[in-house]
Every structure is written in C-alpha cells, then in structure tokens.
Amino acid sequence: MAGNLLIRNAHLPLADREAASWSIRVSGGRIAEVVPVDAGVPEVPAGTETVDAGGRSVLPAFADSHVHVPESGVELLRCDLTSCESRDEVLRAVADYARAHPGEEWILGRGWALPHFAERPPTRQELDAVCGGRPVYLANRDGHSAWVSTAALDRVAPGLLRNPPPGGRVDRDADGTPTGLLHESAMQLVSDLVPPVGAEDLRRGLLEAQRRMFSYGVTSWQDAIVGPFVPTTDIYDVYRRAAADGSLRARVTGALWWPRDASEGTLAELVEQRRGCPPDSRFACTAIKIMYDGVCETHTAALSRPYIGVAGAGTGLTFFDHADLGRAVPEMDAAGFDLHFHAIGDRAVSECLDLVEAAHRANGPRDRRHQLAHLQIADDRSVARMAALDVIANVQPYWAQADPQMLDMTIPYLPGELAALQYRFGTMENAGVRVAFGSDWPVSTPNPMDWIHVAVNRSHPGEPDAPLFAPEEAMSLRTALRAATAGSAYALRREHEAGTLEPGARADVVILDRRLDETALDEISRVRVDLTLVDGESVWTR
C-alpha cells in the first residue's frame, strides 16, 4: 500500500469519545483525518486504496520501550532454547543443534530458563556429553548468566577464573572447580573469547527480528544496549547501515552502552556516535544505558536488606562506584542524553533516583526522558520520587506473574516486606508516574498482547487457573494499551511519529483480528494482528 489510503469501519479502543465506527484517512504516509461514521465518510482523492476493518479494533502500532532486536534475531539463527520447558528438553535441543552443525567450532545459543534447573544447577559436564568436547556458550533467558562447557573454560586464563571481574561470580564445586555457570561480569570471561558476530550475521538477525516485531504490530522500539557489552550488542553500525539503505523500516531509538570501566573520554565518544544518527532518522541514539544492578534470581539485584538464606549474597551488587557515577550522570544529563537505568532491586531504584535528582539540581529544568527499566521492587517513597522527578517507569509487564521464576527462585529469597513491593504498575499509575511497556526480548516474548494480558490479569497467558500475582496492581485494559503505544513512544522520543492516531502522526497502524471491547480480559493473549502498516504501507499481513 502506498500513496493515499482509507481504513473504513474501524473500532478505535483508544478514541477520546465513543462512536459506532470510524474512518481513518492516510495521505503521504501520515494520518490525515480520523472521522466517526456519524460525521460521514471523508472525501478521498481518486486512486485512494480502501481497507475495510470490518468492525475490528484498530490501534496505533505498538512501541517496545526496552528490547534487544538484532541480538534476538541472531539468537533465532543460533541454538534457540527459548521454547524448551525442562532440563531434558534443553539438553536434547543442544544435542540436536550440535549434530546439525558439525562444522561450527563453537556451540552458541540462548534461552534456557533458571527454573528448569532449580533442583540442580547446570554443569559443564552435561554440555561436554552432548557437544563432543566443543566449546559451548549458552546465555540464559534473562542474559545475566551463562552456561559453558569444559572446553570453553579451558580457554580462559586460570588467574581470571580465580579472580573474576568486579560484579561477576563463578559458581564452583566443593573443591573450588568451576561448575560451568557464570554470572554477570564473569560471563565475559568466555563471551570475550567467542568468535565475533560478523556484520552480515548481525544484519540478518536485525531483519529477521524486524519481521517478527512487525508480525506483532510493533513498529518502534528502544534497543536497550547499543555498544560492546557482549558480541551481539555492538550493533551501532548495523543499524546505521540498515537505516541508510532503507531496509530498516521501523523507528529505533538506541541506548548507547555506558561501560563499567568508563574513562574521561567515554562521554565524548557517545556524543560523537549520537551525532552520526540524528533524531529525525530511523535510527537515533538519544539515550545512554546504565546497567546499575543485577537480577533477583541470581541474588545480584541491589536490595536494601540482605537476601534470605543465600551465603555471601548480602544485599546484592551494583556495578559502578557510586561516587564515580555521581560525577558522570550530571555530565551525561548536561550533554542532553536521556538516561536509561537498569534498576531491579529497591536499593538500586533509590540510588538511581538519587543520581537523577543530582542531575536536576546541577543542570536545571529541560525536556528529560530519564527512565528506570524493570523496576521489580520499588517502595512508596521511590514511586513518589519518580512522579516528582518525572522519571519514566520502563516496565516489562510480562514478568508480573506467579510463574516458577517468581515462586521458586525469587520470593523465597526476598525479605517479606520487599517481596510485597514487586511490579507495582497500578501504584505507579495512581501516583502519576509515566509508564512505558517493553519486552526485554529475548528475555521474554515480544508480543504486546501477552504483556497487556499480564498487566490486566496479573496471571500467565493461557493459564486461567494459575494463581494471581498481586492483583491489586492490575491495570485497566485502556491504560495498558496506552502504556504499550503512546507511553512507550514517549520514552523513545517518538511521540510525534508513533503511538497515536492523531492527524499529522506517521501512519503506523495495526488492525487486530477482533474487537477488543467484545473480548474477555482473560482472552487478551489470544488477540492477533491482522495487518501492520508503517507510513501507511503494509509491512506485515496475516
């Protein structure tokens, strides 16, 4: 579809007023008119193409405020373990991949889940047995741990294994021998040895993942790490080339990686990278990513109280010297960057807000889009501070469910008063905090209808009898839809292009397969996208 377009007989769940049906006229890639049927059908130029929505719901295309797209695409092309549901399934999948790829020096992949290894952690010997002695590196779903083989560990200098980098942990047997499980910064002991991902593989990954995103109606996203964190995140050039040659159809905001060993020249380097992709381009780098702490499942999220029953975990980890970051953050803010903090534990949330508040004091008012991503645990004071500082809650609603990762690997190790403060989307909304939805794919599903389902129901999609997780924090369907469209577009600095059907906005539109107002809330995850438009042109149809 190109040129002029008319979408007829549309149900608009996010319209400001009720109408039996609506017409949307697109001209030159932008929304020209949105007219209720009781006002008549818009006049359209000759040659206008017409799409009959047939009463189905039509929305502005979704935006994902926190995702890793080329990385996810590369993982789709590797040993993809995301669909495995048990330890045995994971090992079978790794063995099948190894047999099918006998010429690959390394077995690389991602997606195994910690709950499937809750009874006994994964071991290097299991990988040795199914991979014929080849080096293996398999990141888990949340990307904060890696399972490696003996051959992979043998390539690491012994001194480095004995003394992993700050913020990293090497699991060991009783005699001190590494088991094959690496956490946080220690992952890089092996990931730095993995053959680099070639530019063509990254490009293939980006385009494969873009197709997947379009199939879910997502046309804008914030890539949450652009820089040398792991080999598949050094994607600045890949995005720039795809934007230049037109193969990048989505609108992407890149969050440039702030390294843990940042030097005096780091900020100047990021300013130069930002200059290379201006804000009106398909790929704009207006943000800096700061991974402040870890995750609860590996007892590395930064808490205000110690973990329960975990020797040596204490209150978790932070990956920066707070004084160093306290000097750097106001400088990043003064340079006009939006700051994108990974903050899971309540201590991390509070300390990141201290940094944002210091930037406000140092630099005065301006249009900021600072955001805290994940926000697993946040107390009332932090929620109120977020509202006062206009910090965006960049949340991953799919995680707010009573799944094994929550019931078996998180709640038993959290002090009770902290376990009760998880994923407080309703509280944040009521306090006036801006909320944006993201997936963190490949950690979890990039399908917005799954996120919205959990945000509204606080239960796992497809399991109506599963226990609810903090149901008092549920959001209304309308609010959840706004968080996945306008809320995320605002976090991306794309609110004038995406997340809205207002006249003048880019015609990024999705037509669903049904009317949402006739869909039971516990059926939200069954909703599918029938058509995705970017600039009024079809990029995906079912």
Coordinates of C-alpha atoms in Angstrom, one line a residue:
M1 CA 0.0 0.0 0.0
A2 CA 1.4 3.4 -1.0
G3 CA 0.0 6.8 -1.6
N4 CA -3.4 7.5 -0.2
L5 CA -5.3 5.0 2.0
L6 CA -8.7 4.9 3.7
I7 CA -9.4 2.5 6.6
R8 CA -13.1 2.1 7.0
N9 CA -15.4 0.5 9.6
A10 CA -12.8 0.7 12.4
H11 CA -13.3 0.2 16.1
L12 CA -11.0 2.6 18.0
P13 CA -10.4 1.4 21.6
L14 CA -8.3 4.5 22.4
A15 CA -10.6 7.1 20.9
D16 CA -11.5 10.0 23.1
R17 CA -15.2 9.5 22.5
E18 CA -17.5 6.6 21.6
A19 CA -18.6 6.1 18.0
A20 CA -20.1 3.1 16.3
S21 CA -17.4 3.1 13.7
W22 CA -14.5 5.3 12.4
S23 CA -12.7 6.1 9.2
I24 CA -9.0 6.8 9.1
R25 CA -7.6 8.6 6.1
V26 CA -3.9 8.4 5.3
S27 CA -2.1 10.7 3.0
G28 CA 1.6 10.9 2.3
G29 CA 2.4 8.4 5.0
R30 CA 0.7 10.4 7.7
I31 CA -2.7 10.3 9.4
A32 CA -4.8 13.0 7.7
E33 CA -8.2 12.5 9.3
V34 CA -9.9 10.3 11.9
V35 CA -13.7 10.7 11.4
P36 CA -16.6 8.9 13.2
V37 CA -19.2 7.4 10.8
D38 CA -21.9 9.7 12.1
A39 CA -19.9 12.6 10.6
G40 CA -19.9 11.0 7.2
V41 CA -17.2 9.3 5.1
P42 CA -14.2 11.5 4.3
E43 CA -13.8 12.7 0.8
V44 CA -10.8 11.0 -0.7
P45 CA -8.7 11.6 -3.8
A46 CA -9.1 9.4 -6.8
G47 CA -7.0 6.3 -6.7
T48 CA -7.2 6.0 -2.9
E49 CA -6.9 2.4 -1.7
T50 CA -9.5 1.2 0.8
V51 CA -9.1 -1.3 3.6
D52 CA -12.3 -2.4 5.4
A53 CA -11.6 -3.2 9.0
G54 CA -15.0 -4.8 9.3
G55 CA -15.5 -3.6 12.8
R56 CA -12.2 -4.9 14.1
S57 CA -10.1 -2.9 16.5
V58 CA -7.6 -0.5 15.1
L59 CA -4.7 0.9 17.2
P60 CA -1.6 3.0 16.7
A61 CA 1.2 0.5 16.2
F62 CA 2.8 -0.7 19.4
A63 CA 6.2 0.6 20.6
D64 CA 8.6 -1.5 22.7
S65 CA 10.5 0.6 25.2
H66 CA 13.2 -1.9 26.1
V67 CA 14.3 -4.7 23.7
H68 CA 17.4 -6.2 22.0
V69 CA 16.3 -6.7 18.4
P70 CA 19.4 -7.7 16.4
E71 CA 20.6 -9.8 19.3
S72 CA 17.2 -11.6 19.4
G73 CA 17.4 -12.1 15.6
V74 CA 20.9 -13.6 15.9
E75 CA 19.6 -15.9 18.6
L76 CA 16.8 -17.1 16.4
L77 CA 19.6 -18.2 13.9
R78 CA 21.6 -20.0 16.6
C79 CA 20.8 -22.7 19.2
D80 CA 17.5 -21.2 20.3
L81 CA 16.4 -22.7 23.7
T82 CA 13.5 -20.3 24.4
S83 CA 10.8 -22.8 23.8
C84 CA 12.3 -25.5 26.0
E85 CA 10.2 -26.4 29.1
S86 CA 12.6 -28.6 31.0
R87 CA 16.2 -29.6 31.6
D88 CA 15.8 -32.6 29.4
E89 CA 14.4 -30.6 26.6
V90 CA 17.2 -28.1 26.8
L91 CA 19.9 -30.8 26.6
R92 CA 18.1 -32.5 23.7
A93 CA 17.9 -29.2 21.8
V94 CA 21.6 -28.6 22.4
A95 CA 22.5 -32.1 21.3
D96 CA 20.3 -31.8 18.1
Y97 CA 21.9 -28.4 17.3
A98 CA 25.4 -29.8 17.7
R99 CA 24.6 -32.8 15.4
A100 CA 23.1 -30.5 12.8
H101 CA 26.1 -28.1 12.8
P102 CA 29.2 -30.3 12.9
G103 CA 31.4 -27.6 11.3
E104 CA 30.8 -24.9 13.9
E105 CA 33.8 -24.5 16.2
W106 CA 31.6 -23.1 19.0
I107 CA 28.1 -24.0 20.0
L108 CA 26.4 -20.7 20.8
G109 CA 22.9 -20.0 21.9
R110 CA 20.5 -18.6 24.4
G111 CA 17.2 -19.1 26.2
W112 CA 17.5 -21.7 28.9
A113 CA 15.5 -20.8 32.0
L114 CA 16.8 -21.0 35.5
P115 CA 13.6 -22.5 37.0
H116 CA 14.2 -25.6 34.8
F117 CA 17.4 -26.2 36.7
A118 CA 16.1 -25.3 40.2
E119 CA 16.7 -28.7 41.7
R120 CA 20.3 -28.9 40.4
P121 CA 22.2 -26.1 38.6
P122 CA 23.5 -26.9 35.1
T123 CA 27.0 -28.3 34.8
R124 CA 29.8 -28.2 32.2
Q125 CA 29.8 -32.0 32.1
E126 CA 26.3 -32.1 30.8
L127 CA 27.4 -29.9 27.8
D128 CA 30.5 -31.9 27.3
A129 CA 28.5 -35.1 26.9
V130 CA 26.2 -33.7 24.2
C131 CA 28.6 -31.4 22.3
G132 CA 31.6 -33.7 21.7
G133 CA 34.1 -31.6 23.6
R134 CA 33.5 -28.4 21.7
P135 CA 33.4 -25.0 23.5
V136 CA 29.8 -24.0 24.3
Y137 CA 28.4 -20.7 25.5
L138 CA 24.7 -20.6 26.3
A139 CA 23.2 -17.4 27.9
N140 CA 20.1 -17.9 29.9
R141 CA 16.8 -16.1 29.2
D142 CA 17.5 -13.0 31.3
G143 CA 21.0 -12.6 29.9
H144 CA 22.6 -12.4 33.4
S145 CA 24.1 -15.9 33.5
A146 CA 25.9 -18.2 31.0
W147 CA 26.3 -22.0 31.0
V148 CA 29.6 -23.1 29.4
S149 CA 31.4 -26.3 28.7
T150 CA 34.8 -27.5 29.9
A151 CA 36.4 -26.7 26.6
A152 CA 35.2 -23.1 26.9
L153 CA 36.5 -22.8 30.5
D154 CA 39.9 -24.3 29.4
R155 CA 40.4 -21.3 27.1
V156 CA 40.2 -18.8 30.0
A157 CA 43.4 -17.9 31.8
P158 CA 43.3 -19.6 35.2
G159 CA 44.1 -16.4 37.0
L160 CA 41.0 -14.8 35.6
L161 CA 38.8 -17.7 36.7
R162 CA 40.2 -17.4 40.2
N163 CA 39.6 -13.6 40.2
P164 CA 36.6 -12.7 38.1
P165 CA 35.9 -9.1 37.3
P166 CA 34.1 -6.9 39.8
G167 CA 30.3 -7.7 39.8
G168 CA 30.9 -11.2 38.5
R169 CA 30.6 -14.7 40.1
V170 CA 31.9 -18.1 39.0
D171 CA 29.9 -21.0 40.5
R172 CA 32.2 -23.7 41.9
D173 CA 32.1 -27.3 43.2
A174 CA 33.1 -28.0 46.8
D175 CA 36.7 -28.4 45.8
G176 CA 36.7 -25.0 44.0
T177 CA 36.5 -26.2 40.4
P178 CA 34.2 -24.1 38.2
T179 CA 30.9 -25.8 37.5
G180 CA 30.3 -24.2 34.2
L181 CA 27.9 -21.5 35.4
L182 CA 29.0 -17.8 35.2
H183 CA 27.0 -14.8 36.4
E184 CA 27.0 -11.1 35.4
S185 CA 30.5 -9.7 34.6
A186 CA 32.1 -13.2 34.8
M187 CA 30.2 -14.2 31.7
Q188 CA 32.6 -12.0 29.7
L189 CA 35.5 -14.4 30.7
V190 CA 34.1 -16.6 28.0
S191 CA 31.9 -14.3 25.8
D192 CA 35.1 -12.3 25.0
L193 CA 36.6 -15.4 23.5
V194 CA 33.6 -16.3 21.3
P195 CA 34.3 -15.5 17.6
P196 CA 32.9 -12.1 16.8
V197 CA 29.5 -12.0 15.1
G198 CA 30.0 -10.8 11.6
A199 CA 28.3 -7.8 10.2
E200 CA 26.3 -9.9 7.8
D201 CA 25.0 -12.2 10.6
L202 CA 24.0 -9.1 12.6
R203 CA 22.2 -7.7 9.6
R204 CA 20.4 -11.0 9.0
G205 CA 19.5 -11.0 12.7
L206 CA 18.1 -7.5 12.6
L207 CA 16.0 -8.1 9.5
E208 CA 14.7 -11.4 10.8
A209 CA 13.8 -9.9 14.2
Q210 CA 12.2 -6.8 12.5
R211 CA 9.9 -9.2 10.6
R212 CA 9.0 -10.8 13.9
M213 CA 8.3 -7.4 15.5
F214 CA 6.1 -6.4 12.6
S215 CA 4.1 -9.6 12.9
Y216 CA 3.2 -8.5 16.5
G217 CA 2.3 -4.9 15.4
V218 CA 5.5 -3.4 16.9
T219 CA 6.9 -0.7 14.5
S220 CA 9.1 1.4 17.0
W221 CA 11.4 0.3 19.7
Q222 CA 14.3 1.3 22.0
D223 CA 17.2 -1.0 21.6
A224 CA 18.4 -1.1 25.2
I225 CA 22.1 -1.8 24.6
V226 CA 24.0 -0.4 21.7
G227 CA 27.7 -1.0 22.4
P228 CA 30.3 -3.5 23.3
F229 CA 28.6 -5.3 26.2
V230 CA 28.5 -8.8 24.5
P231 CA 29.3 -9.5 20.9
T232 CA 25.7 -9.3 19.7
T233 CA 25.1 -5.8 21.2
D234 CA 27.8 -3.9 19.3
I235 CA 25.1 -3.0 16.7
Y236 CA 25.6 0.7 16.1
D237 CA 27.0 0.3 12.5
V238 CA 24.5 -2.4 11.6
Y239 CA 21.6 -0.1 12.5
R240 CA 23.1 2.8 10.7
R241 CA 23.6 0.9 7.5
A242 CA 20.1 -0.5 7.6
A243 CA 18.7 3.0 8.1
A244 CA 20.8 4.3 5.2
D245 CA 19.8 1.6 2.7
G246 CA 16.1 1.6 3.6
S247 CA 16.0 -2.0 5.0
L248 CA 15.2 -0.6 8.5
R249 CA 11.6 0.3 8.3
A250 CA 11.0 0.6 12.0
R251 CA 11.8 3.7 14.1
V252 CA 14.5 2.8 16.5
T253 CA 16.0 4.7 19.5
G254 CA 19.3 3.4 20.6
A255 CA 20.5 3.4 24.2
L256 CA 24.3 3.7 24.0
W257 CA 26.2 1.5 26.4
W258 CA 27.9 3.1 29.4
P259 CA 30.8 0.8 30.2
R260 CA 31.7 -0.2 33.7
D261 CA 35.3 1.0 33.1
A262 CA 34.3 4.3 31.6
S263 CA 37.0 6.9 31.2
E264 CA 37.2 10.6 30.8
G265 CA 36.7 10.3 27.1
T266 CA 33.7 8.0 27.1
L267 CA 31.1 10.7 27.1
A268 CA 32.7 12.5 24.1
E269 CA 32.7 9.2 22.2
L270 CA 29.0 8.7 22.8
V271 CA 28.3 12.3 21.8
E272 CA 30.1 11.6 18.5
Q273 CA 28.0 8.4 18.0
R274 CA 24.8 10.4 18.6
R275 CA 25.9 12.9 16.0
G276 CA 26.1 10.1 13.5
C277 CA 22.4 9.3 13.7
P278 CA 20.2 12.4 14.1
P279 CA 16.9 12.3 16.0
D280 CA 14.8 12.5 12.9
S281 CA 16.3 9.4 11.3
R282 CA 15.1 5.8 11.5
F283 CA 17.9 5.1 14.0
A284 CA 18.5 7.8 16.6
C285 CA 20.8 7.5 19.6
T286 CA 19.4 9.9 22.2
A287 CA 19.9 7.7 25.3
I288 CA 22.6 6.1 27.4
K289 CA 22.1 2.7 29.0
I290 CA 23.5 2.2 32.6
M291 CA 23.1 -1.3 34.0
Y292 CA 23.2 -0.5 37.6
D293 CA 22.5 -3.8 39.3
G294 CA 21.8 -7.5 38.6
V295 CA 18.7 -9.7 39.0
C296 CA 16.9 -11.2 41.9
E297 CA 17.1 -14.8 40.6
T298 CA 20.9 -14.8 40.9
H299 CA 20.8 -12.7 44.1
T300 CA 22.6 -9.8 42.3
A301 CA 19.8 -7.3 42.4
A302 CA 20.7 -4.5 44.8
L303 CA 18.4 -4.7 47.9
S304 CA 18.0 -2.6 51.0
R305 CA 18.0 -5.7 53.1
P306 CA 20.0 -9.0 52.8
Y307 CA 18.8 -11.9 50.8
I308 CA 17.4 -14.8 52.9
G309 CA 19.4 -18.0 53.2
V310 CA 22.0 -17.2 50.5
A311 CA 25.5 -17.3 51.8
G312 CA 27.7 -14.5 50.6
A313 CA 24.9 -12.7 48.7
G314 CA 24.4 -9.9 51.2
T315 CA 22.3 -7.2 49.7
G316 CA 23.3 -7.9 46.1
L317 CA 25.5 -6.0 43.7
T318 CA 25.9 -2.6 42.0
F319 CA 28.2 -2.5 39.1
F320 CA 29.6 1.1 39.5
D321 CA 31.3 3.1 42.1
H322 CA 28.5 5.4 43.2
A323 CA 30.8 8.4 43.5
D324 CA 32.2 8.0 40.0
L325 CA 28.7 7.6 38.6
G326 CA 27.6 10.6 40.7
R327 CA 30.1 12.7 38.8
A328 CA 29.3 11.2 35.4
V329 CA 25.5 11.3 35.4
P330 CA 25.1 15.1 35.6
E331 CA 27.6 15.4 32.7
M332 CA 25.5 12.9 30.6
D333 CA 22.4 14.9 31.5
A334 CA 24.1 18.2 30.6
A335 CA 25.0 16.7 27.3
G336 CA 21.3 16.2 26.6
F337 CA 21.1 12.4 26.9
D338 CA 18.2 10.5 28.2
L339 CA 19.4 8.1 30.9
H340 CA 18.1 4.5 30.8
F341 CA 18.9 2.8 34.1
H342 CA 18.6 -1.0 34.6
A343 CA 17.3 -1.0 38.2
I344 CA 15.8 -4.2 39.7
G345 CA 16.2 -4.0 43.5
D346 CA 14.7 -1.4 45.7
R347 CA 18.2 -0.1 46.7
A348 CA 19.1 0.2 43.0
V349 CA 15.9 2.1 42.3
S350 CA 16.5 4.6 45.2
E351 CA 20.2 5.1 44.3
C352 CA 19.4 5.7 40.6
L353 CA 16.8 8.3 41.6
D354 CA 19.5 10.0 43.7
L355 CA 21.6 10.3 40.5
V356 CA 18.7 11.7 38.5
E357 CA 17.9 14.2 41.3
A358 CA 21.5 15.3 41.4
A359 CA 21.3 15.9 37.6
H360 CA 18.2 18.0 38.1
R361 CA 20.0 20.1 40.7
A362 CA 23.1 20.5 38.7
N363 CA 21.5 21.4 35.3
G364 CA 18.1 22.9 36.0
P365 CA 14.9 22.2 34.0
R366 CA 14.9 20.7 30.5
D367 CA 12.9 18.1 28.5
R368 CA 14.2 14.9 30.1
R369 CA 13.2 11.3 29.4
H370 CA 15.2 9.6 32.1
Q371 CA 13.8 6.2 32.8
L372 CA 14.2 3.3 35.2
A373 CA 13.9 -0.1 33.5
H374 CA 12.4 -3.2 35.1
L375 CA 11.6 -1.7 38.5
Q376 CA 10.9 -5.1 40.1
I377 CA 11.0 -3.7 43.6
A378 CA 10.0 -0.1 44.5
D379 CA 8.8 1.3 47.8
D380 CA 6.3 4.1 48.2
R381 CA 9.0 6.7 48.6
S382 CA 10.7 5.8 45.4
V383 CA 7.3 5.7 43.5
A384 CA 6.6 9.2 44.8
R385 CA 10.1 10.4 43.8
M386 CA 9.6 9.0 40.3
A387 CA 6.4 11.1 39.9
A388 CA 8.1 14.2 41.3
L389 CA 11.2 13.9 39.0
D390 CA 9.0 12.8 36.0
V391 CA 11.1 9.6 35.6
I392 CA 9.5 7.1 33.3
A393 CA 8.7 3.6 34.6
N394 CA 10.0 1.5 31.8
V395 CA 8.5 -1.8 32.9
Q396 CA 8.2 -5.3 31.5
P397 CA 4.7 -6.3 32.5
Y398 CA 5.0 -9.9 31.3
W399 CA 7.2 -10.6 34.4
A400 CA 4.4 -9.7 36.8
Q401 CA 3.1 -13.3 37.2
A402 CA 3.3 -16.1 39.6
D403 CA 5.5 -18.3 37.5
P404 CA 8.3 -20.7 38.8
Q405 CA 10.8 -17.9 38.4
M406 CA 8.8 -15.8 40.8
L407 CA 7.5 -18.6 43.2
D408 CA 10.6 -20.7 43.4
M409 CA 13.6 -18.5 42.6
T410 CA 12.6 -15.1 43.8
I411 CA 10.1 -14.9 46.7
P412 CA 11.8 -17.5 48.9
Y413 CA 15.0 -15.4 49.0
L414 CA 13.5 -11.9 49.4
P415 CA 12.6 -10.4 52.8
G416 CA 8.8 -10.4 53.0
E417 CA 8.4 -6.7 53.1
L418 CA 10.3 -6.5 49.7
A419 CA 8.5 -9.4 48.1
A420 CA 5.3 -7.5 48.6
L421 CA 6.6 -4.5 46.6
Q422 CA 7.1 -6.1 43.2
Y423 CA 5.9 -4.8 39.8
R424 CA 3.7 -2.1 41.2
F425 CA 2.2 -0.9 38.0
G426 CA -1.2 0.2 39.5
T427 CA 0.5 2.1 42.3
M428 CA 2.8 3.9 39.8
E429 CA -0.2 4.8 37.6
N430 CA -2.1 6.2 40.6
A431 CA 0.9 8.2 41.7
G432 CA 1.1 9.9 38.4
V433 CA 4.2 8.1 37.1
R434 CA 4.6 7.8 33.3
V435 CA 4.5 4.2 32.4
A436 CA 6.0 2.6 29.2
F437 CA 5.8 -1.0 28.3
G438 CA 8.7 -3.1 26.9
S439 CA 9.5 -6.8 26.4
D440 CA 13.3 -7.2 27.0
W441 CA 13.2 -9.7 24.2
P442 CA 15.0 -12.2 24.0
V443 CA 14.4 -12.4 27.8
S444 CA 10.6 -12.7 27.2
T445 CA 8.0 -12.5 24.5
P446 CA 8.0 -9.5 22.1
N447 CA 4.2 -10.0 21.7
P448 CA 2.5 -6.9 23.2
M449 CA -0.8 -8.8 23.6
D450 CA 1.0 -11.1 26.1
W451 CA 2.4 -8.1 28.0
I452 CA -1.0 -6.5 28.1
H453 CA -2.7 -9.7 29.2
V454 CA -0.4 -10.0 32.2
A455 CA -0.7 -6.3 33.1
V456 CA -4.5 -6.6 33.1
N457 CA -4.9 -10.0 34.6
R458 CA -1.7 -10.5 36.6
S459 CA -1.6 -14.1 35.5
H460 CA 0.1 -16.2 32.9
P461 CA -1.5 -16.2 29.4
G462 CA -3.3 -19.4 28.7
E463 CA -3.4 -20.5 32.3
P464 CA -6.7 -19.1 33.7
D465 CA -6.5 -21.2 36.9
A466 CA -3.0 -20.1 37.8
P467 CA -2.6 -18.0 41.0
L468 CA -2.8 -14.3 40.5
F469 CA 0.2 -12.2 41.4
A470 CA -0.5 -9.0 43.4
P471 CA -3.9 -8.5 41.6
E472 CA -4.3 -5.1 43.3
E473 CA -1.6 -3.8 41.0
A474 CA -3.5 -4.7 37.8
M475 CA -4.1 -2.0 35.2
S476 CA -7.2 -1.3 33.1
L477 CA -7.1 -2.5 29.5
R478 CA -7.2 1.1 28.2
T479 CA -4.3 2.1 30.4
A480 CA -2.3 -0.9 29.4
L481 CA -2.9 -0.2 25.7
R482 CA -1.7 3.4 26.2
A483 CA 1.4 2.2 28.0
A484 CA 2.2 -0.1 25.0
T485 CA 1.6 2.7 22.5
A486 CA 1.8 6.3 23.5
G487 CA 3.7 5.6 26.7
S488 CA 6.5 3.7 25.0
A489 CA 6.6 6.2 22.1
Y490 CA 7.2 9.0 24.6
A491 CA 10.1 7.0 26.2
L492 CA 11.6 6.7 22.7
R493 CA 11.2 10.4 22.0
R494 CA 9.0 9.3 19.1
E495 CA 5.6 10.6 20.4
H496 CA 5.1 12.8 17.3
E497 CA 5.7 9.9 15.0
A498 CA 4.3 6.8 16.8
G499 CA 1.9 5.7 19.4
T500 CA -1.0 7.9 18.3
L501 CA -3.7 8.1 15.5
E502 CA -3.8 11.9 15.8
P503 CA -3.7 13.8 12.5
G504 CA -0.2 14.6 11.5
A505 CA 1.3 11.5 13.1
R506 CA 3.1 8.9 11.0
A507 CA 0.6 6.3 9.8
D508 CA 2.0 3.4 11.8
V509 CA -1.2 1.4 12.4
V510 CA -2.3 -2.1 13.4
I511 CA -5.6 -3.8 12.6
L512 CA -6.4 -6.6 15.1
D513 CA -8.4 -9.8 14.4
R514 CA -11.3 -8.8 16.6
R515 CA -13.0 -6.1 18.6
L516 CA -11.3 -5.6 22.0
D517 CA -14.4 -4.4 23.7
E518 CA -16.0 -7.7 22.9
T519 CA -13.0 -9.7 24.1
A520 CA -13.0 -11.1 27.7
L521 CA -10.0 -9.9 29.6
D522 CA -8.7 -13.4 30.2
E523 CA -8.7 -13.9 26.4
I524 CA -6.5 -10.9 25.6
S525 CA -3.4 -13.0 24.8
R526 CA -5.4 -14.7 22.0
V527 CA -5.7 -11.5 20.1
R528 CA -3.7 -11.4 16.9
V529 CA -2.6 -8.7 14.5
D530 CA -4.1 -9.0 11.0
L531 CA -2.3 -6.1 9.4
T532 CA 0.7 -3.8 10.3
L533 CA 1.3 -0.5 8.5
V534 CA 4.4 1.7 8.6
D535 CA 3.9 5.1 7.0
G536 CA 0.6 3.8 5.6
E537 CA 2.3 0.9 3.8
S538 CA 1.8 -2.8 4.6
V539 CA 4.9 -4.4 6.3
W540 CA 3.0 -7.5 7.5
T541 CA -0.3 -9.2 6.9
R542 CA -1.6 -12.4 8.4

